PDB file of C-alpha atoms in Angstrom:
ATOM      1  CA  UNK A 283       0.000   0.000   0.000  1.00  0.00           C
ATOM      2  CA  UNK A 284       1.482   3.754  -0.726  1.00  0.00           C
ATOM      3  CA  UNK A 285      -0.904   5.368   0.568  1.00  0.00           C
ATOM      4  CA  UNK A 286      -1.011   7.817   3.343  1.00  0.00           C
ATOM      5  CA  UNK A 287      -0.662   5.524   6.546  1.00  0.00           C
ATOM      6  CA  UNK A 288      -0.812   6.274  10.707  1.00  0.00           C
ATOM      7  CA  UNK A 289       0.135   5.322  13.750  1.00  0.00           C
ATOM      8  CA  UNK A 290      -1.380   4.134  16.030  1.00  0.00           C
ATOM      9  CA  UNK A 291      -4.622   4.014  14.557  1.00  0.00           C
ATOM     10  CA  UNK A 292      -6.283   4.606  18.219  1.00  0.00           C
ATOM     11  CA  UNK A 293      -5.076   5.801  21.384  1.00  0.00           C
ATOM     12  CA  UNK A 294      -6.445   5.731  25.099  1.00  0.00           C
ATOM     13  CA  UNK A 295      -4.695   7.737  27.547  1.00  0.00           C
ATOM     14  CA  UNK A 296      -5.245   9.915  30.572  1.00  0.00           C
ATOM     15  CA  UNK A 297      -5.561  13.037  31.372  1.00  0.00           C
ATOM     16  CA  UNK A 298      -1.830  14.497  31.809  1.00  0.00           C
ATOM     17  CA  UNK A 299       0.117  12.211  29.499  1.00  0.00           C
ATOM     18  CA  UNK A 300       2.204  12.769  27.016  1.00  0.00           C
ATOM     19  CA  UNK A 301       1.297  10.833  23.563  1.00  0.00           C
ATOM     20  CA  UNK A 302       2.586  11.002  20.009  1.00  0.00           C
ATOM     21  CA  UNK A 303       1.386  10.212  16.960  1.00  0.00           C
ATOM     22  CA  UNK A 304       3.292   8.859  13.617  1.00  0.00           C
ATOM     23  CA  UNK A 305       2.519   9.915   9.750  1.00  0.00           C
ATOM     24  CA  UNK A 306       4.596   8.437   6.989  1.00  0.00           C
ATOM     25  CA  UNK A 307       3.123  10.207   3.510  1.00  0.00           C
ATOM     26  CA  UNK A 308       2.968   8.842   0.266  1.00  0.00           C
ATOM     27  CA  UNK A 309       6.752   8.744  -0.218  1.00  0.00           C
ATOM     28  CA  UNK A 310       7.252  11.174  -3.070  1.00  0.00           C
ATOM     29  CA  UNK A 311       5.114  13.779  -1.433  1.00  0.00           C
ATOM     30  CA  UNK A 312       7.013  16.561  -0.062  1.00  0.00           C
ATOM     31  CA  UNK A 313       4.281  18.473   1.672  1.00  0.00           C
ATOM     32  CA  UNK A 314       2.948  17.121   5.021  1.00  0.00           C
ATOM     33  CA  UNK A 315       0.241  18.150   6.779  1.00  0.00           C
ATOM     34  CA  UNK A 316      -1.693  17.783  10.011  1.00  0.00           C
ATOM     35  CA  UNK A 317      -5.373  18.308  10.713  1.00  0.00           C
ATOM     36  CA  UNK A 318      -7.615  17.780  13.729  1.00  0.00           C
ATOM     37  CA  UNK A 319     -11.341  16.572  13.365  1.00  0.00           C
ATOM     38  CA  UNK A 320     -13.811  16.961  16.347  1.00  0.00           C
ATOM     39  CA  UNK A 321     -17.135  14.775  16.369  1.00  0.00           C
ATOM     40  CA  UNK A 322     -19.600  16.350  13.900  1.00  0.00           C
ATOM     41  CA  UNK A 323     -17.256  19.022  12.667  1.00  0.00           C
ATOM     42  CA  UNK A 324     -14.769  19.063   9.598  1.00  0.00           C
ATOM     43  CA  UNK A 325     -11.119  18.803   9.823  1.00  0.00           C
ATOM     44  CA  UNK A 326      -9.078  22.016  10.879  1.00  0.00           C
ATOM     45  CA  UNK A 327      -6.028  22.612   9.566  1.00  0.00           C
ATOM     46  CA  UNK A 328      -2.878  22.352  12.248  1.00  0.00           C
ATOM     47  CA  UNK A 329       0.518  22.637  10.655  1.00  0.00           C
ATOM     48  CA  UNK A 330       2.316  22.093   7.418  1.00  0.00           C
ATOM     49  CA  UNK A 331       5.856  20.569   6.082  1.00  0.00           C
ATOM     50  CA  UNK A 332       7.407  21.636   2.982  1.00  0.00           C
ATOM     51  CA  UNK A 333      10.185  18.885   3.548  1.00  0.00           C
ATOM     52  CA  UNK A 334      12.073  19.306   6.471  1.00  0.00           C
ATOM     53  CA  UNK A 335      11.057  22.853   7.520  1.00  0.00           C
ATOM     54  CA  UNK A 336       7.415  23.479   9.064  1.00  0.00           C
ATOM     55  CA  UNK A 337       5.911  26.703   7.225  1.00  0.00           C
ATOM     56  CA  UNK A 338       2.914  27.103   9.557  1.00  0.00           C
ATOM     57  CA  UNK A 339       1.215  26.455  12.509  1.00  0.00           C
ATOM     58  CA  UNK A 340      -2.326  27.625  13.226  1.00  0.00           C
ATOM     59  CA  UNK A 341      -3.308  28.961  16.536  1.00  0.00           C
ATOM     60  CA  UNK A 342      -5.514  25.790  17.659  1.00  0.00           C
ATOM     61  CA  UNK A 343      -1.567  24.287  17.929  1.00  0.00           C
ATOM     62  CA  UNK A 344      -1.404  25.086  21.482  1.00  0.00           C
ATOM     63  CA  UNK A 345       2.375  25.319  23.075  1.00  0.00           C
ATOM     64  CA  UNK A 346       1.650  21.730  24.010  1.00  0.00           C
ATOM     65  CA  UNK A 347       1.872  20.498  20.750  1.00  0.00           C
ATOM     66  CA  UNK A 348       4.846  20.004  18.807  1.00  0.00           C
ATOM     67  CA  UNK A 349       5.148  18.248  15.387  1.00  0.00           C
ATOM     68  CA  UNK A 350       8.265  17.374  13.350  1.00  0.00           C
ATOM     69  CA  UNK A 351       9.722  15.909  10.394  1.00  0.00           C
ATOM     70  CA  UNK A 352      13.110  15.616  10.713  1.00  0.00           C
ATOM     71  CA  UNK A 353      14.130  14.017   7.292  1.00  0.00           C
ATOM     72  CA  UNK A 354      11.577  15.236   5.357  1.00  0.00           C
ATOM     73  CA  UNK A 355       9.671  12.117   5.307  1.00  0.00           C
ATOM     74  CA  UNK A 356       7.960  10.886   8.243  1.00  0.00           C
ATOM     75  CA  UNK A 357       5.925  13.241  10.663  1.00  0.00           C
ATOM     76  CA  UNK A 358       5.360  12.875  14.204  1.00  0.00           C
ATOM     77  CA  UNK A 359       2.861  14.830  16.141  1.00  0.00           C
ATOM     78  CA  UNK A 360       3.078  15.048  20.083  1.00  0.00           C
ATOM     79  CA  UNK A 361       0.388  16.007  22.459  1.00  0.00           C
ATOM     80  CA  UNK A 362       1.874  16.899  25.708  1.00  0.00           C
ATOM     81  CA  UNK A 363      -0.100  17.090  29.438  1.00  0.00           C
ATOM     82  CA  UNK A 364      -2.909  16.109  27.676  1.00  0.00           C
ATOM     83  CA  UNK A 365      -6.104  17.150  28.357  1.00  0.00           C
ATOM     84  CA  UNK A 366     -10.040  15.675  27.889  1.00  0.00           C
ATOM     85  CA  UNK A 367     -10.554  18.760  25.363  1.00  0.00           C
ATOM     86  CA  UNK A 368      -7.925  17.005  23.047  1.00  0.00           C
ATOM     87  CA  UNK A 369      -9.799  14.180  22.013  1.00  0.00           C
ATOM     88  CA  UNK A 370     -10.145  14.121  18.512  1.00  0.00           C
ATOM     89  CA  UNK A 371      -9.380  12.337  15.001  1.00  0.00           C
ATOM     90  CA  UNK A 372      -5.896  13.805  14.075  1.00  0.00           C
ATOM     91  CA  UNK A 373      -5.446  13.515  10.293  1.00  0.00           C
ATOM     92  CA  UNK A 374      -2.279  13.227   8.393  1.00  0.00           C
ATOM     93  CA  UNK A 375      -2.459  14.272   4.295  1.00  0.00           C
ATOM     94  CA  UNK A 376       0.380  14.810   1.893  1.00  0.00           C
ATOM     95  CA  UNK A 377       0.553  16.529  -1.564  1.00  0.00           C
ATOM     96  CA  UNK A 378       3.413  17.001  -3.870  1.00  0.00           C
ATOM     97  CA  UNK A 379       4.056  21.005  -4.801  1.00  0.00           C
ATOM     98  CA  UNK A 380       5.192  22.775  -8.063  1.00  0.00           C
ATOM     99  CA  UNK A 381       4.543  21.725 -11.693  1.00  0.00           C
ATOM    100  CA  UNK A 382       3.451  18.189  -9.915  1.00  0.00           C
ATOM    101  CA  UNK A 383       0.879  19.431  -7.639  1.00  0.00           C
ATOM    102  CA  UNK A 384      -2.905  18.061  -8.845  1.00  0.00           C
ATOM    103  CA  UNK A 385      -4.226  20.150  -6.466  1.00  0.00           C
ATOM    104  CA  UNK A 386      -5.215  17.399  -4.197  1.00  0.00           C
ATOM    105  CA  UNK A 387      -4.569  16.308  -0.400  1.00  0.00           C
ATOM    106  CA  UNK A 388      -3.903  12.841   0.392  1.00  0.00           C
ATOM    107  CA  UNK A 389      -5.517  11.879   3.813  1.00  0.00           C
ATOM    108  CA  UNK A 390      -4.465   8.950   5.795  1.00  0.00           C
ATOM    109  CA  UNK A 391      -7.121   6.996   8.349  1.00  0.00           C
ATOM    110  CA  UNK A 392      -6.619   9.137  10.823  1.00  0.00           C
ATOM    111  CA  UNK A 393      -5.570   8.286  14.764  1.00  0.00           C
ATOM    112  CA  UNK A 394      -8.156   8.678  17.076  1.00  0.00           C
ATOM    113  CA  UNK A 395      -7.281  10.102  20.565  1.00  0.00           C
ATOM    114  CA  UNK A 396      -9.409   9.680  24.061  1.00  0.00           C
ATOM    115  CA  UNK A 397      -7.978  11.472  26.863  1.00  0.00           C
ATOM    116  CA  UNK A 398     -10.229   9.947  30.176  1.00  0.00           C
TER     117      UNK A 398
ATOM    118  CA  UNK B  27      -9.251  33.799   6.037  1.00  0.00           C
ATOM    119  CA  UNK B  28     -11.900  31.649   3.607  1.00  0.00           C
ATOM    120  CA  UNK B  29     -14.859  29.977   5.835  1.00  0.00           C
ATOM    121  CA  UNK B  30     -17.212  27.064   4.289  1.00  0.00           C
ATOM    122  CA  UNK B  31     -21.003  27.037   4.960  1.00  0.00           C
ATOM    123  CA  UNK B  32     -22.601  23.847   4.311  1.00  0.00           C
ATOM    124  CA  UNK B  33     -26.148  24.282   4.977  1.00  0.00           C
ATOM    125  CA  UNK B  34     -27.208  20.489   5.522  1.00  0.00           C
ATOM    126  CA  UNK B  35     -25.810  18.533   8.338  1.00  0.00           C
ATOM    127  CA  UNK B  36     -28.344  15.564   7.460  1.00  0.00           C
ATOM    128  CA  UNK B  37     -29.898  14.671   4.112  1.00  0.00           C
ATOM    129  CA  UNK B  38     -32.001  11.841   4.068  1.00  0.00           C
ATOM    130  CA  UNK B  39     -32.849  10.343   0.766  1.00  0.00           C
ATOM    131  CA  UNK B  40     -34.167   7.764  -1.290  1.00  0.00           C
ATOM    132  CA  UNK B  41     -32.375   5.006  -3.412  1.00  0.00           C
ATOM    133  CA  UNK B  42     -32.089   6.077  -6.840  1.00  0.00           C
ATOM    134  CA  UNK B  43     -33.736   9.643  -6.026  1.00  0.00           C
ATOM    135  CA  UNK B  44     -31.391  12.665  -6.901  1.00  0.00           C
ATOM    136  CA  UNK B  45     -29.110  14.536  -4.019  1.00  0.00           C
ATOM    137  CA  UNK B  46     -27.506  18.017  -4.019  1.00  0.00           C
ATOM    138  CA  UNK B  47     -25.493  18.973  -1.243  1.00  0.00           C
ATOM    139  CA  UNK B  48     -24.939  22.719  -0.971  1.00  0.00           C
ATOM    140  CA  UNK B  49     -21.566  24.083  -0.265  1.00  0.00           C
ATOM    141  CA  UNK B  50     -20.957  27.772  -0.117  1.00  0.00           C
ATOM    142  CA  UNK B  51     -17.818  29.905   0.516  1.00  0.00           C
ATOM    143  CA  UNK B  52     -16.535  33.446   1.648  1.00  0.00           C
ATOM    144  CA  UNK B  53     -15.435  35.637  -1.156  1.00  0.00           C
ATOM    145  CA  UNK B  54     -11.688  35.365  -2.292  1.00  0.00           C
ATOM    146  CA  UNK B  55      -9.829  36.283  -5.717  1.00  0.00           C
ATOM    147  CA  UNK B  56      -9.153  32.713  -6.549  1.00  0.00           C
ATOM    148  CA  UNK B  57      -9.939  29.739  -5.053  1.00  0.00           C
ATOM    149  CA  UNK B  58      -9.428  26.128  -5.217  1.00  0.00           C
ATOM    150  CA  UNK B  59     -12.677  23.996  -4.739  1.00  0.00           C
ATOM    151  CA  UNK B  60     -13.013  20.109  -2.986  1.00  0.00           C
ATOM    152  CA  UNK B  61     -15.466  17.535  -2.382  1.00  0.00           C
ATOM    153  CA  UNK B  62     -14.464  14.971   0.289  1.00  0.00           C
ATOM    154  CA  UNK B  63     -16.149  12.054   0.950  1.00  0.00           C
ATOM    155  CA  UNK B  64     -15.753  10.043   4.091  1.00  0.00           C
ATOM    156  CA  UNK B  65     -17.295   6.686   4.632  1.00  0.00           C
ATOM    157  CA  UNK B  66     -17.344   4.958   8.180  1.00  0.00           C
ATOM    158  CA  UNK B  67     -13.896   4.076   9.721  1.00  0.00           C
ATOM    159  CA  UNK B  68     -12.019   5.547   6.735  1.00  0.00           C
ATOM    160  CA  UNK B  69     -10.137   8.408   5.632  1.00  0.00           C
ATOM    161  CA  UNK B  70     -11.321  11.101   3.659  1.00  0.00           C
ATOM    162  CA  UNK B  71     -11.539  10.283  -0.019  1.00  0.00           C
ATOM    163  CA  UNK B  72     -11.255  12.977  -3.249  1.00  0.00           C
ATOM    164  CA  UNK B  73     -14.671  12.971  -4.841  1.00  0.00           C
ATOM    165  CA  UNK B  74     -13.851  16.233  -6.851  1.00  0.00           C
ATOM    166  CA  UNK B  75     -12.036  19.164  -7.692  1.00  0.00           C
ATOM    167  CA  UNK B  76     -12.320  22.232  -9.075  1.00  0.00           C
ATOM    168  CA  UNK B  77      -8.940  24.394  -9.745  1.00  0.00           C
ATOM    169  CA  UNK B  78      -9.708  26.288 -13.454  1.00  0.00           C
ATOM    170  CA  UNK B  79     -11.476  25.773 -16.225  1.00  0.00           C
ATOM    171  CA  UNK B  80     -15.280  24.724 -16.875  1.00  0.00           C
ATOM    172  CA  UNK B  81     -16.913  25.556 -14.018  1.00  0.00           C
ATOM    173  CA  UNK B  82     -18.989  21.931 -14.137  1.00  0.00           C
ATOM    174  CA  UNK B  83     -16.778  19.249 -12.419  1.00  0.00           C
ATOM    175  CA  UNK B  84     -17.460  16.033 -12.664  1.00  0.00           C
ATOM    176  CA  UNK B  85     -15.929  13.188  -9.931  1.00  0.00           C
ATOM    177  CA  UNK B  86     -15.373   9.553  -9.175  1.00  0.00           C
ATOM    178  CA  UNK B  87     -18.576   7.541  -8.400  1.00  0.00           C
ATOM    179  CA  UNK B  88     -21.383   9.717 -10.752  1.00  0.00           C
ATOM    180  CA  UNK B  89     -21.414  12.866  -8.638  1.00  0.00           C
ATOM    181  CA  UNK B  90     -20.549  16.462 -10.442  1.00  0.00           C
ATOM    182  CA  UNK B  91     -20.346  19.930  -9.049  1.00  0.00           C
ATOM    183  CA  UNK B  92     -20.575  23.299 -10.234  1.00  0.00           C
ATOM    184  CA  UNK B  93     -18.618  26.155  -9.586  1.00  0.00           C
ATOM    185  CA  UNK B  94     -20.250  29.393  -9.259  1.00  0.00           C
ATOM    186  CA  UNK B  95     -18.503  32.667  -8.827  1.00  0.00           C
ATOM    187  CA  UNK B  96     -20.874  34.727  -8.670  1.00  0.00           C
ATOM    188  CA  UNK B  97     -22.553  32.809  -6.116  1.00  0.00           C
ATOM    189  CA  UNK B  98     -19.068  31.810  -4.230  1.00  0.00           C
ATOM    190  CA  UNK B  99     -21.262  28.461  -4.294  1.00  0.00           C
ATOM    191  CA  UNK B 100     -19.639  24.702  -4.996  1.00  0.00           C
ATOM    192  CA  UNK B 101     -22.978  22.527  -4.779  1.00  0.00           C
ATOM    193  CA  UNK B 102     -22.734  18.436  -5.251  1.00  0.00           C
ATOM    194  CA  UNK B 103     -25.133  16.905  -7.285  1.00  0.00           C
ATOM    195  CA  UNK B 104     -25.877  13.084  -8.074  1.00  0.00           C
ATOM    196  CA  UNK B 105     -29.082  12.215 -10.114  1.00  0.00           C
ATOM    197  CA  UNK B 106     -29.352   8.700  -8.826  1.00  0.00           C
ATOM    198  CA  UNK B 107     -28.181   7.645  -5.368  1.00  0.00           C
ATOM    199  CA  UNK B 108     -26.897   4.318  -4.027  1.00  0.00           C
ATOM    200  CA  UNK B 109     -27.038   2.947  -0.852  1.00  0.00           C
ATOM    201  CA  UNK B 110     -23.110   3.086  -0.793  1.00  0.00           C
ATOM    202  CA  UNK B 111     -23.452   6.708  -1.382  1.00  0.00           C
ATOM    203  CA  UNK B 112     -24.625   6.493   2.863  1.00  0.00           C
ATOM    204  CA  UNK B 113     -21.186   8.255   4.035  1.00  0.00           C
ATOM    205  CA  UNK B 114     -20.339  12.167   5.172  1.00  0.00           C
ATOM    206  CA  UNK B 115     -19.081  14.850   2.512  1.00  0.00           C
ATOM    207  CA  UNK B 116     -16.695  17.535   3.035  1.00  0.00           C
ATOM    208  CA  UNK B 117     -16.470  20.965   0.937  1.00  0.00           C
ATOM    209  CA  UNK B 118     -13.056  22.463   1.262  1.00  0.00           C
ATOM    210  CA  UNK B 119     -11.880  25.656   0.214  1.00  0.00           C
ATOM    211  CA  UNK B 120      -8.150  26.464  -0.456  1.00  0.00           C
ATOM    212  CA  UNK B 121      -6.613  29.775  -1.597  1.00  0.00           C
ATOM    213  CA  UNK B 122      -4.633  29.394  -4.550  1.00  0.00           C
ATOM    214  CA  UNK B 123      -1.432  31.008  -3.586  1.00  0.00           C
ATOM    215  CA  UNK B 124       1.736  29.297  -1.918  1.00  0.00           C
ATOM    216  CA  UNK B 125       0.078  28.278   0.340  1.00  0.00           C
ATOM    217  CA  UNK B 126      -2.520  25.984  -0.613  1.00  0.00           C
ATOM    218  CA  UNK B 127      -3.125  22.857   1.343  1.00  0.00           C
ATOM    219  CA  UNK B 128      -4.188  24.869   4.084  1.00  0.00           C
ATOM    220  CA  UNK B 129      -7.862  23.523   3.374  1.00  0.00           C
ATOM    221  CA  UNK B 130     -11.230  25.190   5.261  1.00  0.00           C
ATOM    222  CA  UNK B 131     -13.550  22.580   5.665  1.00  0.00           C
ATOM    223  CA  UNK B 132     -17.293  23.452   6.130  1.00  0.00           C
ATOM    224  CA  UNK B 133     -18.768  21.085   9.049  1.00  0.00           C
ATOM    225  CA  UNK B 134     -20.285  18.053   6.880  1.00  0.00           C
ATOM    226  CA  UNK B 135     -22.977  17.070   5.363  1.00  0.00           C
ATOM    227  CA  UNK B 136     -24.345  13.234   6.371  1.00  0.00           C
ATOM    228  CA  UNK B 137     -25.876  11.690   3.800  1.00  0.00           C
ATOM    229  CA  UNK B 138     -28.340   8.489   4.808  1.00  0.00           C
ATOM    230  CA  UNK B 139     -29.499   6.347   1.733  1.00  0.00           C
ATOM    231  CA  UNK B 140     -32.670   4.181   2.539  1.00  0.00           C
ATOM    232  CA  UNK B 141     -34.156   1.772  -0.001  1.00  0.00           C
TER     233      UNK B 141
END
């Protein structure tokens, strides 16, 4: 399969624990991106790769949150302290850029976070 | 920043009856237009796109869409529903600068097909 693909595909924690979340994009994609999608709402937009370098973060990425992607490939996304309010679907999608760019994301199955 | 409206959380329809799911957007210079589809436990799949061109789109799986400027409106249309057609659908809006990628999604529309 090369698609989009996540890990772990569901996560129970508690409150106050750190947790972290894998995304390895389709492997010629240089854009990476994370979204977050809340029960009965659509997915909001979190951060962005261009390779190696993150380009932007919205303001729902609280100082507890920090995502990388150190090589340009894989992404990880880590919640830290967590708390009940961050229990969501967080979505990984990649998209090439430039003359290649179809205009489309590519979203993986998600990993779903409870914080009890 | 763009926002998406879509007006129906819930449409209930009929096998093989007709579906439009309306989709509208806040006012940009140029824009690039998405349908989303996502069926239980999986990921959100591309139904359609609109980036230039003829404004009426047409997707995977029968459904088109038309772009309407004037209207900043992106409504989905299928004439003839399926009962694997029962999933949620996304509109997203993305500007059409550097930047793009940075989708707004409107909240989702959940489509129920009964026979």
């Amino acid at each position: 399969d090369t698609g989009v693909s996540q890990d772990p595909r569901h996560k129970i924690t508690k409150r106050g624990q750190n947790v972290t979340f894998r995304c390895d994009p389709i492997s010629e994609h240089n854009r990476l991106y994370w979204y977050r999608q809340t029960l009965g709402q659509g997915p909001e937009f979190l951060t962005y790769f261009q390779n190696e370098a993150q380009l932007e973060k919205s303001r729902l990425l609280s100082d507890r949150f920090s995502a990388e992607r150190p090589k340009g490939s894989f992404s990880t996304l880590e919640i830290q302290r967590t708390e009940q309010g961050d229990s969501a679907m967080y979505l990984c999608a990649s998209s090439l850029t430039g003359d290649a760019n179809t205009g489309e994301l590519f979203f993986g199955e998600g990993s779903r976070l409870t914080v009890l | 920043a763009q926002s998406v409206t879509q007006l129906d959380s819930q449409v209930p329809v009929f096998e093989e009856a007709p579906v439009e799911l309306r989709c509208n957007y806040s006012s940009s210079v140029s824009v690039y237009l998405f349908w989303y589809v996502q069926y239980p436990n999986q990921g959100l799949q591309l139904l359609l796109k609109y980036l230039s061109g003829s404004t009426l789109v047409k997707g995977i799986n029968g459904f088109e869409a038309e772009f309407n400027k004037s209207q900043t409106s992106f409504h989905l249309r299928k004439p003839s529903v399926h009962i694997s057609d029962t999933a949620e659908y996304f509109c997203a809006v993305s500007d059409s600068d550097d930047s793009w990628g940075k989708f707004q999604f409107g909240a989702g529309t959940q489509v129920v097909v009964t026979p």
